[in-house]
Coordinates of C-alpha atoms in Angstrom, one line a residue:
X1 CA -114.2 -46.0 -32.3
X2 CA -116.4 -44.9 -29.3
X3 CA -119.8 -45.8 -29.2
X4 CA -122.5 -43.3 -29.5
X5 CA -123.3 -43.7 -25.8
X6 CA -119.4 -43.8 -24.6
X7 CA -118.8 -40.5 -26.4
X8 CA -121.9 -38.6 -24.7
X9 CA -120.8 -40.5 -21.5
X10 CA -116.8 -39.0 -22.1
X11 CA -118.1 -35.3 -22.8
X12 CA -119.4 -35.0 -19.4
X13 CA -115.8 -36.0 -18.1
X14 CA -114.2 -32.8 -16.1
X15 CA -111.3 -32.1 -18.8
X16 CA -110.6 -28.5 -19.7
X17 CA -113.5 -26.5 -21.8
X18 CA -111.1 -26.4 -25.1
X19 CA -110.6 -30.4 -25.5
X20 CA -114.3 -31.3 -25.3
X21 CA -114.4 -29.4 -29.2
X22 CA -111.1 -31.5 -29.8
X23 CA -113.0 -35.1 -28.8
X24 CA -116.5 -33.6 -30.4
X25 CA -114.4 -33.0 -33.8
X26 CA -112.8 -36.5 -33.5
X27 CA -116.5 -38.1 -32.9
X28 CA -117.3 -40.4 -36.0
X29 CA -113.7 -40.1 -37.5
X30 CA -113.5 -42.7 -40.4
X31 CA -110.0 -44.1 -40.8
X32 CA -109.0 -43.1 -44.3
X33 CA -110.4 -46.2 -46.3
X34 CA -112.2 -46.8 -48.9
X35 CA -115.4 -48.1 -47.3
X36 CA -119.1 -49.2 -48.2
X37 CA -122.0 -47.8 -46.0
X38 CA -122.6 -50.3 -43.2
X39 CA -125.0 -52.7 -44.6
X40 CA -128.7 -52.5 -42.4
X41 CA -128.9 -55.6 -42.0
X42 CA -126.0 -56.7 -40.5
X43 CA -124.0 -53.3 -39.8
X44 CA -120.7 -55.3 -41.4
X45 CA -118.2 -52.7 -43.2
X46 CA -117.5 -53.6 -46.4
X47 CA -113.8 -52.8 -47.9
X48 CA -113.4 -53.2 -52.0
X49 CA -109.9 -53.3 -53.6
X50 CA -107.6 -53.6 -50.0
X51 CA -104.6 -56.3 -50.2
X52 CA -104.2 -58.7 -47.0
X53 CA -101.2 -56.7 -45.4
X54 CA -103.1 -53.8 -45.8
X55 CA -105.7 -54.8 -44.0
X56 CA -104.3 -57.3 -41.8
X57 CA -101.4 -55.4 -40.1
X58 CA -98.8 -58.0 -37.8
X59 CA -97.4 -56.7 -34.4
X60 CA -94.1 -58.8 -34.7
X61 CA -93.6 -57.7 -30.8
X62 CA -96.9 -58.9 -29.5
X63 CA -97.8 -61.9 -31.8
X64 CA -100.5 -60.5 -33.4
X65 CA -102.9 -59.2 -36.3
X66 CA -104.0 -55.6 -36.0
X67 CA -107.3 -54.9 -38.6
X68 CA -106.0 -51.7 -40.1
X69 CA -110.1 -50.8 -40.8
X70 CA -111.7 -51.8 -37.7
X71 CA -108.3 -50.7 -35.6
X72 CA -108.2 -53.9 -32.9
X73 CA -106.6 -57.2 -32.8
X74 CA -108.5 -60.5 -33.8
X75 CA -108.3 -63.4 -32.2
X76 CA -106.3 -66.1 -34.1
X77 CA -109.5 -68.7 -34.3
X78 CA -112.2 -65.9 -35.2
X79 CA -110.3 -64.5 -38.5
X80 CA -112.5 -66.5 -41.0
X81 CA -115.4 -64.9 -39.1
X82 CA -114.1 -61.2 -38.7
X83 CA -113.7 -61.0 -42.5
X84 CA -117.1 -62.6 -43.4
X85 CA -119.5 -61.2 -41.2
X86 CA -117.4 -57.6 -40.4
X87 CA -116.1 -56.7 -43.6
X88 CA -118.6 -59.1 -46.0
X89 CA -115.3 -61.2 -47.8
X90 CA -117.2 -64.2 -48.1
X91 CA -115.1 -67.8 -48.7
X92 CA -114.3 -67.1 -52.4
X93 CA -112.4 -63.8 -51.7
X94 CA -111.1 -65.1 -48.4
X95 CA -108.3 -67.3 -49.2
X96 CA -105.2 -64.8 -50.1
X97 CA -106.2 -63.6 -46.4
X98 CA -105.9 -66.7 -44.3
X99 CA -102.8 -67.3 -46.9
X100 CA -101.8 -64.3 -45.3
X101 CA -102.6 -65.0 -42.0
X102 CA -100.0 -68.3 -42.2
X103 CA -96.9 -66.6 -42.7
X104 CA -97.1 -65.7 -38.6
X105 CA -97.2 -66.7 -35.4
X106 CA -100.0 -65.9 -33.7
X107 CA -100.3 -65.9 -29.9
X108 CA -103.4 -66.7 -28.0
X109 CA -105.1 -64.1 -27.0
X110 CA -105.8 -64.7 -23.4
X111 CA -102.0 -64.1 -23.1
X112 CA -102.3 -60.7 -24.9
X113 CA -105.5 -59.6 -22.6
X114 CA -102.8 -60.2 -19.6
X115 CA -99.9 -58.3 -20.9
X116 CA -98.7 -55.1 -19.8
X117 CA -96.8 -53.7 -23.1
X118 CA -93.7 -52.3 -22.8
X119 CA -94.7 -49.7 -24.9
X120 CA -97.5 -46.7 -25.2
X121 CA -99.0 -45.9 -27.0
X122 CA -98.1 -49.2 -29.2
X123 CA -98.7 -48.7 -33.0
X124 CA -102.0 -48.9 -35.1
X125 CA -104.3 -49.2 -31.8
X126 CA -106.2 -45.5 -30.8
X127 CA -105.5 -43.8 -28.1
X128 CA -108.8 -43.1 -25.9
X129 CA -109.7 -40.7 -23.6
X130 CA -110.1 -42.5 -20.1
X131 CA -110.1 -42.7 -16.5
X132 CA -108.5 -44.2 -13.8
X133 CA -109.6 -45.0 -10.0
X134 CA -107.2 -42.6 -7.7
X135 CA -108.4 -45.9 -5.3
X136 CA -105.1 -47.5 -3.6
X137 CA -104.6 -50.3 -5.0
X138 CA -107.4 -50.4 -7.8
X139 CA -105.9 -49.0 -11.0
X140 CA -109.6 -49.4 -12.4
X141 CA -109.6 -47.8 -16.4
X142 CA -112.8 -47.4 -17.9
X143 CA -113.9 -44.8 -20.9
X144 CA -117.0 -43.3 -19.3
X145 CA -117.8 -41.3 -16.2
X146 CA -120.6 -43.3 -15.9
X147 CA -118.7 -46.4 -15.8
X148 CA -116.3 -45.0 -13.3
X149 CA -119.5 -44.0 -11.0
X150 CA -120.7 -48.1 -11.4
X151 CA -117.3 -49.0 -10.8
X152 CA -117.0 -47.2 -7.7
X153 CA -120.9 -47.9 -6.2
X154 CA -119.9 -51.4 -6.6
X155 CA -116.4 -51.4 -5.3
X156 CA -115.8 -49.1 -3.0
X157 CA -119.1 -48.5 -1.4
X158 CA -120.1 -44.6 -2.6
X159 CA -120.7 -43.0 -6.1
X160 CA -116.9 -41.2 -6.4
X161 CA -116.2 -37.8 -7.3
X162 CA -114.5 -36.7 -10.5
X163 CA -110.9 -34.9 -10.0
X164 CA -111.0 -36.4 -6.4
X165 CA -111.7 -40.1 -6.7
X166 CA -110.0 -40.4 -10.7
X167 CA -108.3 -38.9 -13.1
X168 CA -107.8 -38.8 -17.0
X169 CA -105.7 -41.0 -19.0
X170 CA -104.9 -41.8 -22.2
X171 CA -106.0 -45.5 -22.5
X172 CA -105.4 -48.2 -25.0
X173 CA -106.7 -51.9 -25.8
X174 CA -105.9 -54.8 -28.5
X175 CA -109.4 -56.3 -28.2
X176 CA -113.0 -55.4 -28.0
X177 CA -115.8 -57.4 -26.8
X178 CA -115.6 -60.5 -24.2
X179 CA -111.8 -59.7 -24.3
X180 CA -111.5 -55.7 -23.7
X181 CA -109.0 -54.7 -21.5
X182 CA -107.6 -51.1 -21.2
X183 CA -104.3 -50.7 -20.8
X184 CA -102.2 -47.2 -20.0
X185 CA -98.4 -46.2 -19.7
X186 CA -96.9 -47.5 -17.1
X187 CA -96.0 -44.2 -15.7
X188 CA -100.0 -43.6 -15.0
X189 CA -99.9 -46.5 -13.1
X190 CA -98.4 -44.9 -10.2
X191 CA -100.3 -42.7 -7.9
X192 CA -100.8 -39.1 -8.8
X193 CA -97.3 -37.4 -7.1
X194 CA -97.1 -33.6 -6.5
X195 CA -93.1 -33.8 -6.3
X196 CA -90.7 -34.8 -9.1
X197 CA -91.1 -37.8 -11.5
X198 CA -88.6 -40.1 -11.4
X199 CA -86.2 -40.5 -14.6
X200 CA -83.1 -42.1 -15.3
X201 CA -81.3 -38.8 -13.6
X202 CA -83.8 -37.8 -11.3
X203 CA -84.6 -34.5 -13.1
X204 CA -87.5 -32.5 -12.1
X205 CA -90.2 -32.2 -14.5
X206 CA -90.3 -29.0 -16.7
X207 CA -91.9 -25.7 -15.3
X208 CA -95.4 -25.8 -16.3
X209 CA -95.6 -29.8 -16.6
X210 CA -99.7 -30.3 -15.5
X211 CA -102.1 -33.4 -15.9
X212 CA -101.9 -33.3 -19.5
X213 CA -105.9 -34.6 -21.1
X214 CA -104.9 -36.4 -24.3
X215 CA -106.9 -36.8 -27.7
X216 CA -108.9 -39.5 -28.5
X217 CA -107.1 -40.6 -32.1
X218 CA -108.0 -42.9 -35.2
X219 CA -104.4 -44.1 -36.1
X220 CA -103.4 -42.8 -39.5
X221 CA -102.9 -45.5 -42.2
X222 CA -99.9 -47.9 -41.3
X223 CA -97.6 -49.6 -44.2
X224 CA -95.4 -51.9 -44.3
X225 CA -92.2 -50.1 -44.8
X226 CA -93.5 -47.8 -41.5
X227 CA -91.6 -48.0 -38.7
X228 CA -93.1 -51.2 -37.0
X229 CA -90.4 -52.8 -35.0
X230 CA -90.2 -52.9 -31.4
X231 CA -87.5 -50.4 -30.1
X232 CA -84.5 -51.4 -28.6
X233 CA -84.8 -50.8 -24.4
X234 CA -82.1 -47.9 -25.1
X235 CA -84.2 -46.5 -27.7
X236 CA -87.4 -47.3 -25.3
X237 CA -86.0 -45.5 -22.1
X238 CA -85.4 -42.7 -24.9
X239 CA -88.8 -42.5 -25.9
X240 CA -90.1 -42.4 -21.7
X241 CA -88.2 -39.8 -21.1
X242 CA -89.5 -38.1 -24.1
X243 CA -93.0 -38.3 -22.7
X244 CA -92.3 -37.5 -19.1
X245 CA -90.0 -34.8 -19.9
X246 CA -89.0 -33.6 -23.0
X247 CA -92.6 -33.1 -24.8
X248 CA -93.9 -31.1 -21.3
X249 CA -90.6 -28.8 -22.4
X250 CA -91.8 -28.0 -26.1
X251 CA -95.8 -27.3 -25.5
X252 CA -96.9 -23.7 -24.3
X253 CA -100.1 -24.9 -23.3
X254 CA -103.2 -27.8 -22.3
X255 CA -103.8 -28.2 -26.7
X256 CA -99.6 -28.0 -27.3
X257 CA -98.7 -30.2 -24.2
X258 CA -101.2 -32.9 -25.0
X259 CA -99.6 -32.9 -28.9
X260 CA -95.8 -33.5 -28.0
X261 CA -96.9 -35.4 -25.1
X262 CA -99.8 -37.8 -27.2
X263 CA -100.3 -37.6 -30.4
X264 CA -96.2 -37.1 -31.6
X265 CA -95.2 -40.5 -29.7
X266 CA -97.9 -42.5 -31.8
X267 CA -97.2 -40.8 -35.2
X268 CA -93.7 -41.3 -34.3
X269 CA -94.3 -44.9 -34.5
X270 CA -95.6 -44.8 -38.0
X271 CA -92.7 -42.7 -39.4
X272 CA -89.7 -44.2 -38.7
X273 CA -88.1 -40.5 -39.7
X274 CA -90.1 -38.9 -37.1
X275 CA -89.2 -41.4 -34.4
X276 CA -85.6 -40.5 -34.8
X277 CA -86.0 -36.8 -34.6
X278 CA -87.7 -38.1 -31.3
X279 CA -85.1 -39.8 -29.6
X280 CA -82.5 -37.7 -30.9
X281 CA -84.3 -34.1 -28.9
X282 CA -85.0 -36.5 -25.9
X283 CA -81.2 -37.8 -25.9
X284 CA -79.9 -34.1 -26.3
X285 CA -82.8 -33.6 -23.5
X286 CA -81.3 -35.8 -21.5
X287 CA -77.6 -35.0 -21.9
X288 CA -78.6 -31.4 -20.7
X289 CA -80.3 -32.5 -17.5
X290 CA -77.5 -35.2 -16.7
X291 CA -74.1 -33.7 -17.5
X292 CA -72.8 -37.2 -16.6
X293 CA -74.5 -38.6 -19.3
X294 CA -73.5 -35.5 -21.8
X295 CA -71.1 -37.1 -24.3
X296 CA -73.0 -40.4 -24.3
X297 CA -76.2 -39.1 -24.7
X298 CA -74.7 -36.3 -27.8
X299 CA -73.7 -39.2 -29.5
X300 CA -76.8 -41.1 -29.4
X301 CA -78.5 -38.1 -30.2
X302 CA -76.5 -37.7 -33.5
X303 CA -76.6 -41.1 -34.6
X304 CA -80.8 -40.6 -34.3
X305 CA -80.3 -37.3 -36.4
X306 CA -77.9 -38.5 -38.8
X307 CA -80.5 -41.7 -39.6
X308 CA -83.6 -39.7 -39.5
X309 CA -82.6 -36.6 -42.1
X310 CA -82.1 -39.1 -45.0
X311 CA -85.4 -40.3 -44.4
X312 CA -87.2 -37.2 -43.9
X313 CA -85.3 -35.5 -47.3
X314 CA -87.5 -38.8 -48.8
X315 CA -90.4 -37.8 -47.2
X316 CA -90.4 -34.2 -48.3
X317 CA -90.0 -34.5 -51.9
X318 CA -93.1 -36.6 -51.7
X319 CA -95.3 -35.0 -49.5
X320 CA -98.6 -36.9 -49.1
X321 CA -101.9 -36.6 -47.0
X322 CA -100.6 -39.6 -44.8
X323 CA -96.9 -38.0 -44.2
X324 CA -97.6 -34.3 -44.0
X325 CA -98.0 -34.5 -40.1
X326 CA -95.2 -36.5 -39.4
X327 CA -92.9 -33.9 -42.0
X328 CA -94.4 -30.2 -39.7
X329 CA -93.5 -32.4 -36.5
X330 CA -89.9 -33.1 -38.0
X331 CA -89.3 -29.6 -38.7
X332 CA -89.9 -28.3 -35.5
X333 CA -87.9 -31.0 -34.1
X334 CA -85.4 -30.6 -36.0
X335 CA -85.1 -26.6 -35.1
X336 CA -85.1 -27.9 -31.1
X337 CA -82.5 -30.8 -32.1
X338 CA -80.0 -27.8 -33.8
X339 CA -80.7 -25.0 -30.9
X340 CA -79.8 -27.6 -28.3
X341 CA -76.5 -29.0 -30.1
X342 CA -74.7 -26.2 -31.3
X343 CA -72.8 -25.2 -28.2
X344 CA -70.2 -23.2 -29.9
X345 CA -72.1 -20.4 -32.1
X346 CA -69.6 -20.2 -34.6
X347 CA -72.6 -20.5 -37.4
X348 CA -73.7 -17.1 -36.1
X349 CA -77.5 -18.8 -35.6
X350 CA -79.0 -18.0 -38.9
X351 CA -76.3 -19.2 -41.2
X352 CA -73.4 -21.9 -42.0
X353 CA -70.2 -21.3 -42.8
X354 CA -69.3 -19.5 -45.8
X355 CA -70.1 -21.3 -48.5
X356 CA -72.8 -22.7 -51.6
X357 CA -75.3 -23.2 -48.2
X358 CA -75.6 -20.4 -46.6
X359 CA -79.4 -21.5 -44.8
X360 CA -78.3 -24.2 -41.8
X361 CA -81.2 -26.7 -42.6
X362 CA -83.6 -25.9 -40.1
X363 CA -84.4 -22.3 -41.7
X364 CA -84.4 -23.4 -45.2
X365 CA -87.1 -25.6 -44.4
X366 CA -89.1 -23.0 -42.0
X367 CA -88.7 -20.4 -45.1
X368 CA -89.9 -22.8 -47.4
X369 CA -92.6 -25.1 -45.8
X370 CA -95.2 -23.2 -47.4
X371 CA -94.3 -24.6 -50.6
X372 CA -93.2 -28.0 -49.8
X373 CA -96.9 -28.2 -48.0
X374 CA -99.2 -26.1 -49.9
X375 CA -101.1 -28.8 -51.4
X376 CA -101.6 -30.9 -47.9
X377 CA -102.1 -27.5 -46.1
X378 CA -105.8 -28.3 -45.5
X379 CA -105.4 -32.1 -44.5
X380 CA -102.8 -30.1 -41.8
X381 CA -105.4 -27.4 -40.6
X382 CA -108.0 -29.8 -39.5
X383 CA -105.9 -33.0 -39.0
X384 CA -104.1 -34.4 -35.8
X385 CA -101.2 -31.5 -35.5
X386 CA -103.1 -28.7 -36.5
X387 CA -101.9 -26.3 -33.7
X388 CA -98.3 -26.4 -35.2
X389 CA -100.2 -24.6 -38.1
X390 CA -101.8 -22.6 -35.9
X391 CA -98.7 -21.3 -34.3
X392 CA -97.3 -20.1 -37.5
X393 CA -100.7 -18.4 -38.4
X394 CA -101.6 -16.3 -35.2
X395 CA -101.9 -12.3 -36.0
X396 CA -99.9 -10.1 -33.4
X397 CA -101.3 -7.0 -33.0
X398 CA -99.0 -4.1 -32.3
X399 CA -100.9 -1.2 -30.9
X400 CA -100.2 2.5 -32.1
X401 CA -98.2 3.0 -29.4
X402 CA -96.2 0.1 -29.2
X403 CA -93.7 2.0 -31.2
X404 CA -89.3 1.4 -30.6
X405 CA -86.2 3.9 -30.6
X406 CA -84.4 1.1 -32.3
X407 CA -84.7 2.1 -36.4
X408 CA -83.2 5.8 -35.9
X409 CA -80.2 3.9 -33.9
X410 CA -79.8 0.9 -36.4
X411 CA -80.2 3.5 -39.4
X412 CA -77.6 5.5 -37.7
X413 CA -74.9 2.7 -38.4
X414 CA -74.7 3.0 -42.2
X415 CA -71.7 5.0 -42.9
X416 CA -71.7 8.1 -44.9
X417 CA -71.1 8.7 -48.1
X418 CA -67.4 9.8 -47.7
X419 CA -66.5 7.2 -45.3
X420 CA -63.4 4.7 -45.9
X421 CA -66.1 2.0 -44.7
X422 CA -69.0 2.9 -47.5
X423 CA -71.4 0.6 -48.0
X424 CA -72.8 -0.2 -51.8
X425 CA -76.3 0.9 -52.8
X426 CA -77.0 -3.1 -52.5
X427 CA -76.0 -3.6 -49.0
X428 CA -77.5 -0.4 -47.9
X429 CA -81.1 -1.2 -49.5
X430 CA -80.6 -5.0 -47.9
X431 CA -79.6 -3.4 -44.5
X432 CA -82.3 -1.2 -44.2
X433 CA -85.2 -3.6 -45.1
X434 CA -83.6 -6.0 -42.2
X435 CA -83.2 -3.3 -40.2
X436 CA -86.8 -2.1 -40.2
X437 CA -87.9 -5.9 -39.8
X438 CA -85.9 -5.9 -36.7
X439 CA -87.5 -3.0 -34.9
X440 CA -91.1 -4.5 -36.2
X441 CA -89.3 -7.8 -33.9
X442 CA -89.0 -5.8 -31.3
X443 CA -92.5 -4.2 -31.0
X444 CA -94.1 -7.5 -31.7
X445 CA -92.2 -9.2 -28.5
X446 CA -93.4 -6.0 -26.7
X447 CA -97.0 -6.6 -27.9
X448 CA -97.1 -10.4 -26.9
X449 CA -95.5 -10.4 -23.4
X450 CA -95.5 -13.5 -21.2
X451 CA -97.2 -15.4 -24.1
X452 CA -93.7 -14.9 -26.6
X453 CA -92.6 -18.4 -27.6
X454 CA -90.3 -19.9 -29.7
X455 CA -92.0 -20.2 -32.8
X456 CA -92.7 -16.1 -31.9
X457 CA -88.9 -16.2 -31.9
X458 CA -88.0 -17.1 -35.4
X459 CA -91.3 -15.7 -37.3
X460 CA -91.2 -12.2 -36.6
X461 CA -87.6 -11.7 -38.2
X462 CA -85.5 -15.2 -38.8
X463 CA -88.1 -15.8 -41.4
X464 CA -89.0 -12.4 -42.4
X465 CA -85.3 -11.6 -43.6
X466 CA -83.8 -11.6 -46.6
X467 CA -81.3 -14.3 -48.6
X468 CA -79.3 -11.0 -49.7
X469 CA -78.9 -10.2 -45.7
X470 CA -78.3 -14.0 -44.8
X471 CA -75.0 -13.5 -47.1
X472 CA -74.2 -10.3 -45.4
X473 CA -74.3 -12.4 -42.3
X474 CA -72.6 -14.9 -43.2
X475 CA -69.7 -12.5 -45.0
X476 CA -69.8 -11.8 -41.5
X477 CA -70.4 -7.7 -43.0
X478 CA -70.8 -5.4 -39.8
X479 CA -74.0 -3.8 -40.6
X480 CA -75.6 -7.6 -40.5
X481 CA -73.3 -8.4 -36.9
X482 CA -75.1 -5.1 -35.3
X483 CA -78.4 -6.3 -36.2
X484 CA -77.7 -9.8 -35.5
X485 CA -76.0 -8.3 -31.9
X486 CA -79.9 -6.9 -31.0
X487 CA -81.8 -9.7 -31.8
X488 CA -79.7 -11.3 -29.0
X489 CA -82.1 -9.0 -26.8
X490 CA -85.0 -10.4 -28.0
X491 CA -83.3 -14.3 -27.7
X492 CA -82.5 -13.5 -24.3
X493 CA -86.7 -13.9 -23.5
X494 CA -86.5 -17.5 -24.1
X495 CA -83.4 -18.8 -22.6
X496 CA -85.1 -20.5 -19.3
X497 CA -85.6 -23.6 -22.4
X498 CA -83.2 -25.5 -22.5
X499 CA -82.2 -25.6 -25.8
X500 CA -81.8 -21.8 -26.0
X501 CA -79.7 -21.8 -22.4
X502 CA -76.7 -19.9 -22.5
X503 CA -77.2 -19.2 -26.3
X504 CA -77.7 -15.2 -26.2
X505 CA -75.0 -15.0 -24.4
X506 CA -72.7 -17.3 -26.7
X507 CA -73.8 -15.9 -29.9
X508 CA -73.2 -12.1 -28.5
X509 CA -69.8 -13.3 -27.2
X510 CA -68.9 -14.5 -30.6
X511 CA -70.2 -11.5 -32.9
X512 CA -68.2 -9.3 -30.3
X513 CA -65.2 -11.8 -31.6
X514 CA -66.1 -11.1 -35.1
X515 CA -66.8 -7.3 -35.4
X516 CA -64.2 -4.5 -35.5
X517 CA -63.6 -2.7 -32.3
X518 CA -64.6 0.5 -34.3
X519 CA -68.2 -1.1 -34.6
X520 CA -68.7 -2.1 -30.6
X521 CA -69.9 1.3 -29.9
X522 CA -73.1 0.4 -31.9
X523 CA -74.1 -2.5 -30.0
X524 CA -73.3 -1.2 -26.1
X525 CA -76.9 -1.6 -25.2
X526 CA -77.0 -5.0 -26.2
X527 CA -74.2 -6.0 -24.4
X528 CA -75.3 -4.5 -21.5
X529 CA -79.0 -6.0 -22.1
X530 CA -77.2 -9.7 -22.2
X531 CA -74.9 -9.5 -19.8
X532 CA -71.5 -10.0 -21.8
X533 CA -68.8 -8.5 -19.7
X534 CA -66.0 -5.6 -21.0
X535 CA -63.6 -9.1 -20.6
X536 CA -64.9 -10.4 -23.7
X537 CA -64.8 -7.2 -25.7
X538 CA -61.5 -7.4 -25.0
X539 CA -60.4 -10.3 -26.8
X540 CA -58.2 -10.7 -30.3

């Protein structure tokens, strides 16, 4: 936790007007236990009814005990007197603690003040908002502007200039007092770089990637059974390329960017289901930006998907105030992790194959979140992911005149009354109601412009639809093909992401494969729209 003077000191740090309300709501954040006022006297924080490994939390990969309440490491040799004069557990209660404390090995902590982690953010410690000296050869981090100015009166001769002479960064440390020392990712410890960041494939960064400001975060409550173990360097180079690529790929702005970028690596490290879905997008990430890598790089990303589901079906039939954030980050994971591996549409997008399940997993959970997070829907407004639920709840205004030629046309296709191809009351009244929320798709992608994203994408119809149509679709019934043939239009918007590249165009292709020729005069203009050739119309 900042200091009173350290947060007035970080509000006057240049970062973008919207994230100075995200550090001034985070500003006296109390880690979610149960706690005693600080005592006057001595300012210790009392804790009633916590076990040892609750409250002292072990870092297998760094040798040492994390206090889950104060959020630091303690020194080996000053445990007796963190827990008696910090937390008031005077000698009586002390001894199932330092009981505790024996059952590891502990390394000194001058060692730990001079390691560079391989890791960041590494679990249970915040994440700051800092700055470091732009300075050759300095690599200076500090929390305050005012610091940096010191720093740079003393060192280098002048005051310093913000934005010129450093920059921010998300910072870290395992101890406070005598024995603070902030530590970054590595990658920030390279000169700022206006070309390409380097990856394992050389890939350019994603259009849009900036200087990303990052939150200043309490770490949620960590248990034992959380994913604590250090990852494996496969699983490690994974999780870089994540943060230098992949998460700059997903956010649509300075508040999205710094979420997938920040805040989903460290909850990723305290849900092991979450940390999969991680290094299962990066690896399909990965496998689209090296095509070398493409089989190797599926795989791994499978085997991540295929361990994490099991664990997240756990997490969502107990929903709790300490999962809920880690469960909305899953789920739009797992909607990039089935975009980007189904290369062969055969699923027609919205459905399986024929069958009891006709909802591929990602939309059954999109249509029924609400009710799986109803009761932590407040936690999830104000807590650390709160723009996901922001994305979902955004009105789009459609102005009077914002109207489409598309309901006459997709009305048009029902088939008379006489007609050998006559469609039942049932499928008529289903058709109709998609067909109407299809044309409202339409004027809503109209209305939002350059600012259409993906979530847009699948909230103004995937999710709008009905079960009835869903089995239409995947009956594969021709009135449900045309429709599904136009919403290709509106895919087409969003196919410079990688994960939608090529699909339009795939999906079209393969409801051209499935509808009768008599039908293909209905969906010309989205052919045309697309870009599918006469060739593939063609086809048997």
């Amino acid at each position: 936790m900042l200091t009173e003077l350290e947060v007035k000191d970080l509000l006057s740090t240049p970062f973008p007007p919207p994230f100075h309300q995200v550090i001034r709501e985070n500003i006296g954040a109390v880690p979610i236990y149960q706690m005693k006022p600080q005592t006057p006297a001595t300012g210790a924080l009392q804790i009633q009814n916590v076990q040892p490994a609750d409250l002292l939390q072990y870092l297998p990969s760094y040798k040492v005990l994390i206090c889950s309440s104060c959020h630091y490491a303690i020194q080996p040799n000053a445990i007796p007197r963190h827990l008696k004069e910090i937390h008031s557990i005077h000698r009586s209660n002390r001894k199932p603690f330092m009981q505790h404390v024996t059952n590891f090995q502990l390394e000194e902590a001058g060692k730990i003040v001079d390691l560079d982690p391989g890791e960041f953010p590494v679990p249970l410690l915040p994440v700051f908002n800092g700055l470091r000296c732009e300075y050759e050869g300095c690599k200076h981090l500090c929390v305050s502007t005012k610091r940096m100015k010191t720093h740079w009166s003393s060192e280098h001769g002048r005051p310093g200039q913000a934005v010129f002479d450093w920059h921010p960064v998300p910072l870290q440390t395992f101890f406070k007092g005598n024995l603070l020392r902030y530590f970054t990712s590595p990658r920030y410890n390279e000169p700022r770089k206006l070309g390409p960041i380097h990856s394992a494939c050389q890939s350019r960064p994603e259009s849009g990637m900036r200087n990303i400001p990052v939150y200043n975060l309490t770490p949620l409550p960590f248990k034992k059974d959380q994913y604590q173990t250090r990852l494996t360097e496969q699983d490690q180079s994974l999780l870089e390329h994540y943060i230098d690529h992949t998460s700059t790929s997903i956010g649509r702005d300075e508040e999205t960017h710094a979420l997938w970028q920040v805040v989903v690596p460290q909850l990723a490290h305290q849900h092991a289901f979450l940390m999969h879905a991680v290094l299962a997008c990066s690896a399909l990430h990965l496998a689209h930006k090296c095509p070398e890598q493409q089989r190797q790089q599926t795989i791994l990303a499978s085997d991540h998907h295929d361990r994490g589901m099991p664990l997240f079906r756990s997490a969502i039939d107990n929903v709790t105030e300490e999962n809920c954030h880690a469960v909305l980050v899953f789920s739009h994971l797992l909607v990039i992790y089935s975009f980007a591996l189904e290369k062969q549409d055969d699923r027609l997008f919205l459905t399986e194959r024929i069958g009891p399940d006709v909802l591929p997993s990602w939309l059954h959970f999109l249509r029924n979140g609400c009710s799986m997070l109803c009761t932590v829907w407040d936690p999830l407004e104000k807590g650390l992911v709160r723009h996901l639920t922001f994305m979902w709840e955004l009105p789009i205004n459609i102005p009077q005149d914002c109207t489409t030629p598309l309901l006459d046309h997709f009305l048009s296709v029902i088939p008379p009354a006489d007609s050998e191809d006559f469609w039942s009351e049932d499928v008529i009244q289903t058709y109709r109601s998609a067909a109407v929320e299809l044309d409202r798709a339409f004027a809503c992608t109209r209305a939002l412009g350059t600012s259409f994203t993906t979530w847009d994408l699948l909230r103004i119809w995937p999710l709008r639809i009905s079960v009835e149509y869903m089995d239409l679709l995947a009956r594969r019934q021709a009135g449900a093909l045309v429709l599904l043939a136009h919403y290709c239009v509106i895919l087409k918007n969003l196919e410079f992401n990688w994960y939608f590249e090529g699909r339009a165009t795939r999906l079209l292709s393969n409801i051209v494969l499935c509808l009768d020729q008599k039908w293909h005069g209905y969906i010309a203009w989205p052919l045309e729209e697309v870009g599918v050739s006469a060739e593939v119309m063609a086809r048997d």
